[in-house]
Amino acid sequence: MSLVDINPKSKIQNPKSSAPQSLTFALLGNPNTGKTTLYNRLCGVRAKTANFPGSTVEARIGQHIDDDGSRTFIVDLPGIYSLYLDRPESKVCRDYLTGQIHLNRDPDALLIVVDATNLPRNLVFACQALQLGLPAVVALNMIDLAQRRGLTVNTNELSQYLGVPVVP
């Protein structure tokens, strides 16, 4: 499955071209949820992030190339607990998502990473991000650790609750 396949409406056609335009996903989540690990896997890079507040306040832009050659851009934003905190990393995310700053690629959709072992905190942030009204998908990360702790997440129910696809 490609990232574009997540939302069939996302295959935007350029009226002058028969090829789909490339999409840009804003990669969001709380700190230490595996956002940069997912970014590295999708983009084939080895980005590193410091894991303490205020240490990472910039965004990275990479691209995922599907087997058919189509490109999807991924903007790895800093890990934050809320879009509305008075912190530099929250401001970067908020300003990018609301169009106050431009990073050469405006977001077409959100890719929200949540930690299955700490759903209450992560879902508060996910709901804030979903309120922006952009198409979104939730990547449920660390599901193996949750299962080892005896936690079970019904992804279909969570998807219905959030109103977006949830992918473990």
Coordinates of C-alpha atoms in Angstrom, one line a residue:
M1 CA 0.0 0.0 0.0
S2 CA 1.3 3.4 -0.8
L3 CA 0.7 6.5 1.3
V4 CA -1.5 7.9 -1.5
D5 CA -3.7 4.8 -1.3
I6 CA -4.7 5.7 2.3
N7 CA -7.2 8.3 1.0
P8 CA -8.6 7.7 -2.5
K9 CA -9.7 11.3 -2.8
S10 CA -6.0 12.3 -2.3
K11 CA -5.0 11.4 -5.9
I12 CA -5.3 15.0 -7.1
Q13 CA -5.3 15.3 -10.8
N14 CA -3.7 18.3 -12.5
P15 CA -6.1 19.3 -15.3
K16 CA -3.1 19.8 -17.7
S17 CA -1.6 16.4 -16.9
S18 CA -2.9 12.9 -16.5
A19 CA -0.3 12.1 -13.7
P20 CA -1.3 12.5 -10.0
Q21 CA 0.3 15.4 -8.3
S22 CA 2.6 14.6 -5.4
L23 CA 1.1 15.0 -1.9
T24 CA 2.7 16.3 1.2
F25 CA 2.0 14.7 4.6
A26 CA 2.8 16.5 7.8
L27 CA 4.2 13.9 10.2
L28 CA 3.0 14.8 13.8
G29 CA 3.0 13.3 17.2
N30 CA 4.1 13.5 20.8
P31 CA 7.8 13.2 21.6
N32 CA 9.2 9.7 21.6
T33 CA 6.4 8.0 19.7
G34 CA 8.6 6.9 16.8
K35 CA 7.9 9.7 14.4
T36 CA 11.4 10.1 13.2
T37 CA 11.8 6.3 12.9
L38 CA 8.8 6.2 10.7
Y39 CA 10.2 9.2 8.7
N40 CA 13.5 7.4 8.3
R41 CA 11.7 4.2 7.0
L42 CA 9.4 6.0 4.6
C43 CA 12.2 8.3 3.2
G44 CA 15.1 5.9 3.4
V45 CA 17.2 8.3 5.5
R46 CA 19.0 8.2 8.9
A47 CA 17.8 11.4 10.5
K48 CA 18.4 11.7 14.3
T49 CA 16.4 13.7 16.8
A50 CA 17.3 14.7 20.4
N51 CA 14.7 13.6 22.8
F52 CA 14.3 16.4 25.3
P53 CA 12.1 19.5 25.2
G54 CA 13.2 22.4 23.1
S55 CA 16.0 20.4 21.5
T56 CA 14.3 19.9 18.1
V57 CA 12.5 22.9 16.8
E58 CA 13.0 22.5 13.0
A59 CA 11.2 20.4 10.4
R60 CA 12.7 18.0 7.9
I61 CA 11.4 17.4 4.4
G62 CA 11.9 14.0 2.8
Q63 CA 10.3 12.0 0.1
H64 CA 8.9 8.5 -0.2
I65 CA 9.0 7.0 -3.7
D66 CA 6.6 4.2 -4.4
D67 CA 7.3 1.2 -6.6
D68 CA 5.5 3.0 -9.5
G69 CA 7.8 6.0 -9.1
S70 CA 5.2 8.3 -7.6
R71 CA 6.5 10.7 -4.9
T72 CA 5.0 11.6 -1.6
F73 CA 6.7 14.3 0.5
I74 CA 6.9 13.9 4.3
V75 CA 7.5 16.9 6.6
D76 CA 8.8 15.6 9.9
L77 CA 7.7 18.2 12.5
P78 CA 9.0 18.4 16.0
G79 CA 7.4 16.2 18.6
I80 CA 4.9 18.2 20.8
Y81 CA 2.3 17.5 23.5
S82 CA -0.1 20.3 22.3
L83 CA -0.4 22.6 19.3
Y84 CA -1.3 25.4 21.8
L85 CA 1.6 25.4 24.2
D86 CA 3.8 28.5 24.3
R87 CA 6.9 26.5 23.2
P88 CA 9.1 27.0 20.1
E89 CA 8.4 23.5 18.8
S90 CA 4.6 23.9 19.2
K91 CA 4.8 27.2 17.4
V92 CA 6.7 25.7 14.5
C93 CA 4.0 22.9 14.1
R94 CA 1.1 25.3 14.6
D95 CA 2.5 27.9 12.2
Y96 CA 3.2 25.3 9.5
L97 CA -0.1 23.6 9.7
T98 CA -2.1 26.9 9.7
G99 CA -0.1 28.3 6.7
Q100 CA 1.8 31.0 8.8
I101 CA 5.1 29.6 7.6
H102 CA 5.9 27.8 4.4
L103 CA 8.5 25.0 4.1
N104 CA 8.4 24.8 0.3
R105 CA 5.5 22.3 0.6
D106 CA 2.1 23.0 2.2
P107 CA 0.5 20.0 4.0
D108 CA -2.2 18.1 2.0
A109 CA -2.8 15.7 4.9
L110 CA -1.6 14.7 8.3
L111 CA 0.2 11.5 9.3
I112 CA -0.3 11.4 13.1
V113 CA 1.8 8.9 15.1
V114 CA 0.4 7.7 18.4
D115 CA 2.0 5.5 21.0
A116 CA -0.3 2.5 21.7
T117 CA 1.2 2.2 25.2
N118 CA 0.1 5.7 26.1
L119 CA -3.2 6.4 24.2
P120 CA -4.8 8.9 26.6
R121 CA -2.1 11.5 26.2
N122 CA -1.5 10.8 22.6
L123 CA -5.1 10.9 21.6
V124 CA -5.5 14.4 23.2
F125 CA -2.9 15.7 20.8
A126 CA -4.3 13.6 17.8
C127 CA -7.8 15.2 18.4
Q128 CA -6.2 18.7 18.4
A129 CA -4.5 18.0 15.1
L130 CA -7.7 16.5 13.6
Q131 CA -9.6 19.6 14.5
L132 CA -7.5 21.4 11.8
G133 CA -9.7 19.7 9.2
L134 CA -7.0 18.3 7.0
P135 CA -7.3 14.7 5.7
A136 CA -5.5 12.4 8.1
V137 CA -4.4 8.9 9.0
V138 CA -3.2 7.8 12.4
A139 CA -0.3 5.4 12.6
L140 CA -0.6 3.4 15.8
N141 CA 3.0 2.7 16.8
M142 CA 4.4 0.5 19.6
I143 CA 1.5 -1.9 19.4
D144 CA 3.8 -4.8 20.1
L145 CA 4.8 -3.2 23.4
A146 CA 1.2 -2.5 24.3
Q147 CA 0.3 -6.2 23.6
R148 CA 3.1 -7.3 25.9
R149 CA 1.7 -5.1 28.6
G150 CA -1.7 -6.8 28.1
L151 CA -3.3 -3.8 26.3
T152 CA -5.5 -4.4 23.2
V153 CA -6.4 -1.6 20.8
N154 CA -9.4 -2.2 18.5
T155 CA -8.2 -0.2 15.5
N156 CA -11.6 -0.3 13.8
E157 CA -13.3 1.2 16.8
L158 CA -10.6 3.8 17.2
S159 CA -10.9 4.7 13.5
Q160 CA -14.6 5.1 13.8
Y161 CA -14.2 7.3 16.9
L162 CA -11.6 9.5 15.3
G163 CA -13.2 9.6 11.9
V164 CA -9.9 8.7 10.1
P165 CA -8.1 5.5 9.2
V166 CA -6.0 4.0 12.0
V167 CA -3.1 1.8 10.8
P168 CA -1.1 -0.3 13.3

